[in-house]
Short mmCIF file of C-alpha atoms in Angstrom, two decimals:
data_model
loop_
_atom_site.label_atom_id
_atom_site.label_comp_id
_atom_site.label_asym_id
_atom_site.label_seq_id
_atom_site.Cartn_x
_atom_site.Cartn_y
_atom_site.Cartn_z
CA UNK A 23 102.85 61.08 51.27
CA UNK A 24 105.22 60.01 48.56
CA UNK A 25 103.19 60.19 45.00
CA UNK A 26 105.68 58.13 42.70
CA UNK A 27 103.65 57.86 39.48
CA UNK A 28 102.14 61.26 40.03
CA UNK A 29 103.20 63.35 37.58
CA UNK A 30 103.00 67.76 38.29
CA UNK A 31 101.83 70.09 35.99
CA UNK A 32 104.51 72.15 33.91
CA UNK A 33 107.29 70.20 35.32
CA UNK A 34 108.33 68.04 32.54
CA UNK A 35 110.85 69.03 30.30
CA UNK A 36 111.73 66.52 27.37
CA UNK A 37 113.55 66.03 24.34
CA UNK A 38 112.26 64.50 21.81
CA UNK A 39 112.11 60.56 21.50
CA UNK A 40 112.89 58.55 18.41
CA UNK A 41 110.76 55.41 17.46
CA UNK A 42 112.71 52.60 18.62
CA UNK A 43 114.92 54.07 21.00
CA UNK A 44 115.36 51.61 24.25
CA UNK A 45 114.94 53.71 27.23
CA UNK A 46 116.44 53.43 31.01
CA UNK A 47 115.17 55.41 33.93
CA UNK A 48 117.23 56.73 36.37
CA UNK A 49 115.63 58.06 39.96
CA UNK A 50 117.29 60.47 41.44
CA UNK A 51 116.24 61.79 45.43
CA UNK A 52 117.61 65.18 46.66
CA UNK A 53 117.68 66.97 49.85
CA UNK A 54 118.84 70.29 50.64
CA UNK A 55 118.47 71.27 54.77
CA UNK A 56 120.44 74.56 56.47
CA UNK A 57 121.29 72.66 59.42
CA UNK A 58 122.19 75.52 61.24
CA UNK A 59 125.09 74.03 62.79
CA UNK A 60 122.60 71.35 64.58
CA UNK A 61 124.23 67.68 64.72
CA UNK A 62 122.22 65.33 62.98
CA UNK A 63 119.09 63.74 63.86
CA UNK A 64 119.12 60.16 65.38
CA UNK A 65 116.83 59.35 62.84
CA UNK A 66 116.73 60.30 58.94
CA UNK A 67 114.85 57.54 57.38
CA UNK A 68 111.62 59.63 56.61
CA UNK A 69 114.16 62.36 55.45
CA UNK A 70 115.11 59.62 52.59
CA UNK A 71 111.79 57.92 52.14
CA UNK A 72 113.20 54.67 52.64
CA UNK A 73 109.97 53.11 52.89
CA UNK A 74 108.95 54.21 49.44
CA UNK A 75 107.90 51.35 46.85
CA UNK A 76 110.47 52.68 44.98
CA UNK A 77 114.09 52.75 45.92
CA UNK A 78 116.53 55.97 44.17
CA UNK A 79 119.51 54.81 41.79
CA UNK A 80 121.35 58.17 43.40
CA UNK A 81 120.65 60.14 46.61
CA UNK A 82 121.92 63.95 46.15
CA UNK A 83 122.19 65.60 49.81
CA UNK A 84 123.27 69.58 49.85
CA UNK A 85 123.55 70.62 53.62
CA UNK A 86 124.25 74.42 54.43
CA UNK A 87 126.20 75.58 57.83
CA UNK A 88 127.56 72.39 59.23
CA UNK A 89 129.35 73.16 62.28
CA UNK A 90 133.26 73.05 61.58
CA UNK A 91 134.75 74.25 64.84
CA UNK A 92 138.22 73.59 65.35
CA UNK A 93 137.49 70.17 67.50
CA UNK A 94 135.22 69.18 64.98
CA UNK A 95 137.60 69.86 61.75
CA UNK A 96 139.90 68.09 63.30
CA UNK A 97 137.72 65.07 64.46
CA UNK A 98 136.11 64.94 60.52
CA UNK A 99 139.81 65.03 58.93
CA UNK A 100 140.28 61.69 60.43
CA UNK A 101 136.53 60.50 59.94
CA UNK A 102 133.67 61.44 58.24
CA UNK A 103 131.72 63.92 59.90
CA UNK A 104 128.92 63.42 61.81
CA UNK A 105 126.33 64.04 58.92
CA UNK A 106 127.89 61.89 57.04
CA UNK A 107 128.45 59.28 59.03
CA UNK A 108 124.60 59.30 59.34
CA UNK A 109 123.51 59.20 55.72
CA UNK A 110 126.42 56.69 55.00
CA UNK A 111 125.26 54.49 57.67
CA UNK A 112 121.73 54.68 57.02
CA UNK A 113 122.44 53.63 53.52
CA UNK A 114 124.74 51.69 53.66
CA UNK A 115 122.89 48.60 54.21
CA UNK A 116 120.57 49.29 51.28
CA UNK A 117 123.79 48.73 49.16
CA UNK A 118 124.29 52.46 48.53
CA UNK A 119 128.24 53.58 47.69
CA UNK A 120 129.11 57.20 48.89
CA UNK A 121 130.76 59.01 46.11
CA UNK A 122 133.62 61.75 46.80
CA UNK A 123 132.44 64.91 48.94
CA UNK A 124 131.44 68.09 46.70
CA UNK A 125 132.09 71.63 48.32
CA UNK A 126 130.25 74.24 45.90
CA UNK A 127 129.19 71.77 43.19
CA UNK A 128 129.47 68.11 41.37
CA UNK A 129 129.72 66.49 38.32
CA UNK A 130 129.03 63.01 36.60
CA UNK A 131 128.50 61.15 34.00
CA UNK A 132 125.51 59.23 32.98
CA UNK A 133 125.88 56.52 31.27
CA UNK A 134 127.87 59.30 28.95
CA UNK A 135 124.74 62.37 29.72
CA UNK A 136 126.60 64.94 31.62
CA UNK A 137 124.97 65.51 34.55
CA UNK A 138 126.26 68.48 37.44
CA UNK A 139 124.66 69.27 40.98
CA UNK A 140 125.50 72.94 41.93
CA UNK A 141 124.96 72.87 46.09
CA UNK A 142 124.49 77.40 47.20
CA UNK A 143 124.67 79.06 50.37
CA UNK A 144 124.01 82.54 48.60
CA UNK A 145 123.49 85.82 50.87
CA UNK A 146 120.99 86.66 52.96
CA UNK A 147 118.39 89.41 54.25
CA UNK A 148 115.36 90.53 52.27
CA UNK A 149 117.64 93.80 50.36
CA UNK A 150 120.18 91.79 48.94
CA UNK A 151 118.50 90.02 46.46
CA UNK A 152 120.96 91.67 43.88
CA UNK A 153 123.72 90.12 45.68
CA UNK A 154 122.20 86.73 45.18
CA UNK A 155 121.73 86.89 41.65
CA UNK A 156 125.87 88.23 41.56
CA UNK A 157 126.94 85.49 43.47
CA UNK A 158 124.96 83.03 41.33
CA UNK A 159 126.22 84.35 38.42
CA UNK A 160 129.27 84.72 39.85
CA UNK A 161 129.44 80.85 40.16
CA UNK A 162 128.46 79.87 37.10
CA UNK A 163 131.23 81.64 34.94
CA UNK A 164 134.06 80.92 36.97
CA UNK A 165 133.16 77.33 38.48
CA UNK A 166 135.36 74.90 35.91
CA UNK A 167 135.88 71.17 35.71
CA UNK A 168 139.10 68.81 34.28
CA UNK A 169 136.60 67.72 31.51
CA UNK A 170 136.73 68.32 27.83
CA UNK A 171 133.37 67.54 27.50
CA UNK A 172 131.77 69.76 30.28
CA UNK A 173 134.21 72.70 31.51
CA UNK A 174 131.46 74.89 32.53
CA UNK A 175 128.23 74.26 35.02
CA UNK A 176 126.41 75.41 31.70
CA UNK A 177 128.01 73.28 29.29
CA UNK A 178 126.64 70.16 31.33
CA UNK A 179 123.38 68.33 29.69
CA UNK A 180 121.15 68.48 32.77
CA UNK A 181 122.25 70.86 35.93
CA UNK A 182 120.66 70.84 39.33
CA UNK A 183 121.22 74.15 41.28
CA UNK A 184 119.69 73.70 44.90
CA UNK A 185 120.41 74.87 48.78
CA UNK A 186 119.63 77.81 50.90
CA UNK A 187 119.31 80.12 48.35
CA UNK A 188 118.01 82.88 50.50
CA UNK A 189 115.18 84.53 48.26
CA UNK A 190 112.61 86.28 50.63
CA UNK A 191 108.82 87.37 49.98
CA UNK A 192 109.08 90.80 49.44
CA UNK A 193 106.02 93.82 49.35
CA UNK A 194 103.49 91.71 51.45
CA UNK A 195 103.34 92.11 54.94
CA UNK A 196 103.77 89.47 57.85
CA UNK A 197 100.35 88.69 58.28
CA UNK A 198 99.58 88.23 54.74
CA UNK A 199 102.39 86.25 54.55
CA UNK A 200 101.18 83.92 57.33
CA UNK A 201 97.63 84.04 56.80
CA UNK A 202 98.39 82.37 53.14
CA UNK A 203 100.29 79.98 54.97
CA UNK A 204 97.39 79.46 57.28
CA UNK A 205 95.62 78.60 54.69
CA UNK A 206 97.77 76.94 52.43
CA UNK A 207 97.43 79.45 49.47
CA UNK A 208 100.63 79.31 48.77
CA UNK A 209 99.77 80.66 45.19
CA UNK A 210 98.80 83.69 46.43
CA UNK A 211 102.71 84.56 47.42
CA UNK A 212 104.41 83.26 44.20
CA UNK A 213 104.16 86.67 42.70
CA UNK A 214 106.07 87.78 45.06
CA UNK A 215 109.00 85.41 45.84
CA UNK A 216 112.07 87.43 44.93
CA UNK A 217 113.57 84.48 42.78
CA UNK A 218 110.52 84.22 40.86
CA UNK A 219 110.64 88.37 40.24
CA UNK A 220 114.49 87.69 39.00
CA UNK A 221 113.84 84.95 36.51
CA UNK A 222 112.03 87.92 34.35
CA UNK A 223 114.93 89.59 34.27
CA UNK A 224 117.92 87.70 34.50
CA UNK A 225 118.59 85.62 31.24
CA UNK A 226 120.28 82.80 32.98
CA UNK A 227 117.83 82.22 35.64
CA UNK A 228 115.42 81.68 32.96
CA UNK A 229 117.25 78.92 31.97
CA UNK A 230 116.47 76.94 34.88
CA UNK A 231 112.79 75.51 35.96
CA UNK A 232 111.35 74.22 39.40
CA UNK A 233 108.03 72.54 40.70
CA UNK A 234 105.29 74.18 42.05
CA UNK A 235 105.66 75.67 45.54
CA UNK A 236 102.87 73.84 47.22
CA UNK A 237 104.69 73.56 50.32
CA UNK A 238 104.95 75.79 53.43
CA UNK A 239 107.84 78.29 53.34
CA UNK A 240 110.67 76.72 54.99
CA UNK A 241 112.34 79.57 56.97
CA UNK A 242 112.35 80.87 59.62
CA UNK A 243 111.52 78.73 62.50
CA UNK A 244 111.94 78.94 66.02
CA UNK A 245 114.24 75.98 66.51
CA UNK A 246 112.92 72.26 68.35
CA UNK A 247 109.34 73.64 67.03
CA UNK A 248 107.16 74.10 64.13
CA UNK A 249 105.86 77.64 64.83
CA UNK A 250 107.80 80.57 62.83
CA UNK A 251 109.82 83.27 64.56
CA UNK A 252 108.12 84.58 67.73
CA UNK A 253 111.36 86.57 68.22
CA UNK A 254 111.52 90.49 68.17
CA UNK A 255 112.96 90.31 64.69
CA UNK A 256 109.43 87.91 63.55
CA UNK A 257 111.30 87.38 60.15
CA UNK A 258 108.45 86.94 57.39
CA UNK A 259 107.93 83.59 56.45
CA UNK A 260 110.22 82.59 53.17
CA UNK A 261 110.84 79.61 50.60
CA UNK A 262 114.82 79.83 51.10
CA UNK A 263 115.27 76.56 50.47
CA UNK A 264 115.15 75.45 46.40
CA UNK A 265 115.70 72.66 44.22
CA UNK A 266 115.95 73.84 40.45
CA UNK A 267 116.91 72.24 37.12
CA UNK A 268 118.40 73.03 33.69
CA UNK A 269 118.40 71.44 30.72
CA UNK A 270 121.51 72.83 28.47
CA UNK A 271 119.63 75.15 25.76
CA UNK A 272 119.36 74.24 22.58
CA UNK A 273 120.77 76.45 19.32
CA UNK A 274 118.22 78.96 17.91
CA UNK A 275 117.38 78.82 14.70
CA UNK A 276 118.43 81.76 12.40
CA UNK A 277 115.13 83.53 12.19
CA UNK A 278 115.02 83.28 16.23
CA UNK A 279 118.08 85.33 16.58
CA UNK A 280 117.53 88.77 18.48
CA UNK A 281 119.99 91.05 19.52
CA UNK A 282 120.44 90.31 22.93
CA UNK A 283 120.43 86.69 22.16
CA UNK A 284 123.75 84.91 23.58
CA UNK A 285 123.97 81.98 20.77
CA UNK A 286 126.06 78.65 21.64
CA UNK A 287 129.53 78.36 19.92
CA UNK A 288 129.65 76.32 16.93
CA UNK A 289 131.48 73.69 19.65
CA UNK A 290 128.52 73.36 22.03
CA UNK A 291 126.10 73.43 18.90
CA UNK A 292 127.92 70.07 17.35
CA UNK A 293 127.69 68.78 21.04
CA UNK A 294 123.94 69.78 21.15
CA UNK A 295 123.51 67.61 17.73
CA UNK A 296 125.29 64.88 19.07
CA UNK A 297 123.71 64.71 22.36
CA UNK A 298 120.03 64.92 20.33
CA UNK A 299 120.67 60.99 19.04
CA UNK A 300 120.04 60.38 22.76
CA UNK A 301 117.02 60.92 24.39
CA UNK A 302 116.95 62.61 28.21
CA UNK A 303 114.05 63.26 29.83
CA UNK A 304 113.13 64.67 33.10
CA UNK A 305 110.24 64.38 35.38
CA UNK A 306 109.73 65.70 38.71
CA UNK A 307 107.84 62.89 40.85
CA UNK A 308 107.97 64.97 44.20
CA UNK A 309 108.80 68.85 45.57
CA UNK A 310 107.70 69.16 48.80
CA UNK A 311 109.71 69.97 52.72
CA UNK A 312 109.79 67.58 55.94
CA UNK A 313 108.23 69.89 59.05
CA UNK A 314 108.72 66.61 61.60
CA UNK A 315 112.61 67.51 61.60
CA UNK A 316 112.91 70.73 63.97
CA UNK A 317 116.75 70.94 65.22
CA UNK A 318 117.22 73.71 62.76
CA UNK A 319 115.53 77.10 61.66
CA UNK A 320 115.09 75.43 58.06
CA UNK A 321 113.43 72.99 57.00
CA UNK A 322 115.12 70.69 54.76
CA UNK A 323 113.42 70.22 51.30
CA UNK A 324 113.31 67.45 49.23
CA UNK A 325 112.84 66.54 45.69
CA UNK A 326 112.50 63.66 43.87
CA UNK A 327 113.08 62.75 40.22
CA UNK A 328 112.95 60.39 37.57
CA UNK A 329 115.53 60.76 34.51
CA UNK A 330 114.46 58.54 31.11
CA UNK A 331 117.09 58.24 28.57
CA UNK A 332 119.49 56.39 26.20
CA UNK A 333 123.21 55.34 27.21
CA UNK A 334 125.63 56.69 25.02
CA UNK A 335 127.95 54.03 26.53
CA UNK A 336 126.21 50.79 27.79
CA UNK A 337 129.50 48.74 29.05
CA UNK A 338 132.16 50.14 31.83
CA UNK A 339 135.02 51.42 30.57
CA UNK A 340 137.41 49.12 31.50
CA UNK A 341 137.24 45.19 32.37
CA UNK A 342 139.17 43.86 35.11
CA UNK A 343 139.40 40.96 37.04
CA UNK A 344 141.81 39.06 39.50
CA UNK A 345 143.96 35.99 38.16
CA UNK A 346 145.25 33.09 40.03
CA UNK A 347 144.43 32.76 43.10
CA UNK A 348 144.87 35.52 46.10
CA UNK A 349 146.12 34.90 49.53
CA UNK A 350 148.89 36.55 51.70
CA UNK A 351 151.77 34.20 51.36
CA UNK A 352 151.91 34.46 47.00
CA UNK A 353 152.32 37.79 44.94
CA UNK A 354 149.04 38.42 42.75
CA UNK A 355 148.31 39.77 39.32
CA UNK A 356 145.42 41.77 38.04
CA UNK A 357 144.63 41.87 34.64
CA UNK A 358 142.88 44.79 33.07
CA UNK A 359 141.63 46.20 29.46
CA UNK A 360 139.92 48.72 28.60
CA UNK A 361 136.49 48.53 26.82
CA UNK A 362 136.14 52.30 25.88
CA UNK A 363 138.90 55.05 25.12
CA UNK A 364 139.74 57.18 28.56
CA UNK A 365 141.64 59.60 29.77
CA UNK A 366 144.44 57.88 31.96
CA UNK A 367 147.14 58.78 34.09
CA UNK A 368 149.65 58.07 36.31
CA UNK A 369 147.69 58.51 39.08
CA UNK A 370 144.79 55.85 38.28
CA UNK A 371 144.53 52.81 40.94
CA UNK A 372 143.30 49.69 41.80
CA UNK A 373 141.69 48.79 44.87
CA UNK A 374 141.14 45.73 46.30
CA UNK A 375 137.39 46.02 48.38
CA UNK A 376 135.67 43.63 50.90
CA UNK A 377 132.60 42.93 48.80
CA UNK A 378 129.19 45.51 49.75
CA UNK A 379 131.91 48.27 50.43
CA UNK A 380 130.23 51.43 50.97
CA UNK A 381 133.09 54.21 49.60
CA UNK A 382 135.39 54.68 47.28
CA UNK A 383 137.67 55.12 50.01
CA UNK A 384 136.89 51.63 51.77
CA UNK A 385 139.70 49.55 49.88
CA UNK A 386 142.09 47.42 51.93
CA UNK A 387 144.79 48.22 49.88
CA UNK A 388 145.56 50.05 46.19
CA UNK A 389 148.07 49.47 43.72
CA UNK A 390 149.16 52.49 41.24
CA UNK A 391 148.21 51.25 37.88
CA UNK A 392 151.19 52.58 35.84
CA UNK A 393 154.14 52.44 38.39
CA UNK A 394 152.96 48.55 38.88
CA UNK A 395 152.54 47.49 35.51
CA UNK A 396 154.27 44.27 34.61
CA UNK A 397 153.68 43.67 31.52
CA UNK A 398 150.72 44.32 28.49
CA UNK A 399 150.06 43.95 24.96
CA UNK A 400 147.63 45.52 22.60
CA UNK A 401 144.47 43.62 24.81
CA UNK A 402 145.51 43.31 28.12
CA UNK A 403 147.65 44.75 30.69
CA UNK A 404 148.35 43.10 34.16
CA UNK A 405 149.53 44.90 37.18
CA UNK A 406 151.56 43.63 40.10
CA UNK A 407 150.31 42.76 43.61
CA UNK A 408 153.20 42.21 46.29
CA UNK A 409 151.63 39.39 48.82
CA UNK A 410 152.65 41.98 51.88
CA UNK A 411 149.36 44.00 50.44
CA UNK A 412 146.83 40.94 50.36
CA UNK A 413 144.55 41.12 53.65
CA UNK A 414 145.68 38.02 56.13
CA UNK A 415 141.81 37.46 57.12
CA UNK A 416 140.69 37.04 53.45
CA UNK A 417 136.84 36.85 52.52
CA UNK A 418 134.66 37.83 49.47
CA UNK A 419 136.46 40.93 47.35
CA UNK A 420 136.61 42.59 44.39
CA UNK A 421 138.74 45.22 42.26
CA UNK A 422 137.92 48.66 41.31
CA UNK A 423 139.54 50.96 38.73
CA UNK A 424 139.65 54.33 40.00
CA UNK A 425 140.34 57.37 37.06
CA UNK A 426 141.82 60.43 38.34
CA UNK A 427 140.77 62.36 35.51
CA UNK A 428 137.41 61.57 35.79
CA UNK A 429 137.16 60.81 39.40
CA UNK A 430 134.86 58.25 39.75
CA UNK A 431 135.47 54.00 39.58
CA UNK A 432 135.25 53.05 35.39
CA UNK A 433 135.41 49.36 35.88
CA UNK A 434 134.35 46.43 38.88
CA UNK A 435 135.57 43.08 38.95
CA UNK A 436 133.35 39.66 39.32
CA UNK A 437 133.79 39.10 43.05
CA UNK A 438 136.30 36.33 44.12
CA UNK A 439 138.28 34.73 47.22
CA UNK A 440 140.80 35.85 48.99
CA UNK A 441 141.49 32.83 51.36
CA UNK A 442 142.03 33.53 55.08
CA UNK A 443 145.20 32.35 57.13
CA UNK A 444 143.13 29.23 58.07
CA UNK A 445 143.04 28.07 54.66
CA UNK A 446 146.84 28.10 54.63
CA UNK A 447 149.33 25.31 55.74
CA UNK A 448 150.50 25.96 59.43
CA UNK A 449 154.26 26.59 58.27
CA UNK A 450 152.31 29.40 56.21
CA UNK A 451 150.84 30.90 59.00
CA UNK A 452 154.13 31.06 61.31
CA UNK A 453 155.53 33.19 58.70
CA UNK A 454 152.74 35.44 58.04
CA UNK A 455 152.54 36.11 61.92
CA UNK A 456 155.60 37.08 62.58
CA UNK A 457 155.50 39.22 59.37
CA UNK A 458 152.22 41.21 61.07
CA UNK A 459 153.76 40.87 64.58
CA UNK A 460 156.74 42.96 62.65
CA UNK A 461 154.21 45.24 60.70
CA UNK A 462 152.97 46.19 64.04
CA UNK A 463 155.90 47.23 65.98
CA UNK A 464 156.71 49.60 63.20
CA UNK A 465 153.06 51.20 63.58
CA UNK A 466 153.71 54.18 64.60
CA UNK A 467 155.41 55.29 61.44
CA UNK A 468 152.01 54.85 59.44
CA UNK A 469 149.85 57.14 61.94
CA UNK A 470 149.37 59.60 59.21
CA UNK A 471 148.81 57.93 55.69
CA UNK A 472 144.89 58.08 57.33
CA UNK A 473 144.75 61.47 55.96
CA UNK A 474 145.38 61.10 52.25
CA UNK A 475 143.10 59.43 49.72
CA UNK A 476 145.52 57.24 47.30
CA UNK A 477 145.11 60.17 44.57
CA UNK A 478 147.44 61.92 46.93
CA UNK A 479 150.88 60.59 46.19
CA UNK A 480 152.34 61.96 49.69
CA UNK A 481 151.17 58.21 50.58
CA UNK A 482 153.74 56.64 48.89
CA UNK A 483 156.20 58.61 51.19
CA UNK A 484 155.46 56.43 54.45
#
């Protein structure tokens, strides 16, 4: 049972909070589940809590070992895959947008608090726990984003590091290990949990904190069941599955210099100054694992989270909206400015959406900002619409600015009409049939614009 206003012991990390300040919250529900190349369950409702009292601004979901056969890579090039498709369509209708896939890791800005989720698959078997820490680090140095701000995992504000992580309970035997299970004395194991033994060693694991393990280990299972390995192999019982969190560390003082101290450049430490005028504060509501799913050997963990803290920017970055009126037998304008300064390119767009989209890449159609720019001045800029792009059918819409750099929409129009061929005058229609009856006989030379997203300009060669 979901405990929303139930705060854990020694889970709450916070900086600290001016009089005055005005504060948001932010709630934030991850899930990390080795799916063991299972296809989803029919139902994953009780996976998201969707009949909490309270409803997350962001769901995070890290999966590990989705099948990707050749049938199946081929099926989820042209579609989402079948995970997916199940979280989008489960949230869909609760007004949720899916944001663009993340292999290893994923970044974002808050409200202007870099934020990154870092999803692992590291290796397994109870020796290598070396190998673990290797590959973590491993990640962590090389792993690098198109962002001044945040190149680095580490140089983001607030980092989430979570998946199969592997770590095993080493020195105590299996029926130890099972009898605290039994029991439910999970503290009684802690000691031993190999990632626990590594954060006193390793600097950078130190960095990062996590909940209380009051939860069953979640590995190994036999699979369709909630009883742990009867095989010949009876694999100990282990928390593989983690959810951990970082706050970026602060500068030390001069008299808390020691030698093995690795001190912030003078870069990060103006950053860490800057980022001090706004509070962000973390609180971990719920850490616990779901044992009614059983298609896997793991399973999946979930944690729940509530962010407090002050914009840095409070309006979108751009302001956009749709002039004139819009249907398929005119050419349309959009007019655009931006609010805030932001990295642009040539390869920004504007979509046209069906309003309560649910992806970024749901648009009817795009335009490329710069290559259709018609005219601007110092406040506004408008960009061309041919009336062949306008949808025939018409309905509720709205325009989103997408930024290549930073990969994510900056700005959403008001919502307006696009009227539908039987708002037009008959003549009107004729012509706009035959033009789709035309459209459609030339088909075939579209089949494969399906598999680029507009950042891709090979779509502009069809």
């Amino acid at each position: 049972m979901i405990q929303d206003n139930e705060q854990q012991p020694g889970v709450q990390l916070t900086d600290p909070t001016r009089d005055g300040d005005e504060v948001e919250t932010f709630r934030i529900h991850m899930v990390t589940w080795n799916v063991a190349t299972a296809d989803p369950p029919d139902d994953v409702t009780p996976l998201l809590h969707l009949n909490s009292s309270k409803s997350p601004d962001l769901y995070v979901i890290g999966l590990q070992e989705v099948y990707s056969g050749p049938l199946r890579f081929l099926s989820d090039a042209l579609y989402d895959d079948t995970w997916s498709h199940r979280f989008l369509s489960t949230l869909a209708p609760r007004n949720y947008i899916k944001g663009n896939k993340g292999g290893v890791s994923l970044r974002l800005s808050l409200y202007g608090h870099t934020l990154c989720f870092l999803n692992c698959h590291l290796a397994a078997h109870m020796s290598y726990v070396t190998e673990r820490v290797e590959e973590f680090e491993y990640i962590m140095d090389t792993q690098s984003f198109n962002s001044k701000k945040a190149l680095r995992i580490a140089d983001h504000r607030l980092v989430f590091w979570f998946g199969d992580l592997n770590f095993r309970i080493q020195d105590h035997n299996i029926h130890f290990v099972r009898s605290c299970v039994n029991n439910q004395t999970y503290n009684l194991l802690w000691s031993k949990d190999q990632l626990n033994i590594m954060k006193k060693k390793e600097q950078m694991l130190q960095e990062f904190e996590e909940g209380p393990l009051n939860f069953p280990p979640t590995y190994k299972f036999d699979v369709n069941s909630n009883h742990y390995d009867t095989s010949t192999k009876k694999r100990k019982p282990a928390w593989t599955d983690r959810i951990l969190w970082r706050f970026q560390p602060k500068a030390p003082l001069p008299g808390e210099l020691h030698e093995n101290m690795v001190v912030p450049d003078m870069k990060r430490g103006r950053q860490l100054g800057q980022d001090k005028e706004y509070t962000l504060k973390i609180r971990q509501d719920l850490y616990t694992s779901s044992e009614e799913y059983s298609i896997s050997d793991h399973k999946p963990v979930i944690g729940v989270f509530t962010l407090e803290l002050k914009k840095m920017f409070a309006t979108p970055l751009v302001h956009l909206q749709a002039e004139g009126e819009w249907r398929a037998d005119i050419d349309a304008t959009i007019v655009y400015h931006p609010l805030e300064s932001f990295p642009s390119s040539t390869w920004d767009w504007i979509g046209l959406y069906k309003v309560g989209f649910s992806s970024v890449s749901d648009y009817i159609t795009f335009v490329w900002v710069k290559d259709d720019e018609v005219a601007f001045n110092e406040e506004v800029i408008q960009v061309y619409v041919g009336k062949e792009e306008i949808p025939v059918q018409g309905g509720e819409c709205l325009l989103c600015y997408y930024s290549s750099v930073l990969q994510c929409i900056i700005g959403i129009s008001d919502s307006f009409k696009v009227k539908s061929k039987e708002d037009l005058l008959p003549e009107t229609i004729d012509v706009l049939e035959r033009t789709v009856e035309s459209e459609d006989s030339q088909l075939w030379y579209d089949v494969d614009v399906s598999l680029f997203e507009p950042g891709s300009r090979e779509s502009q060669g069809f």
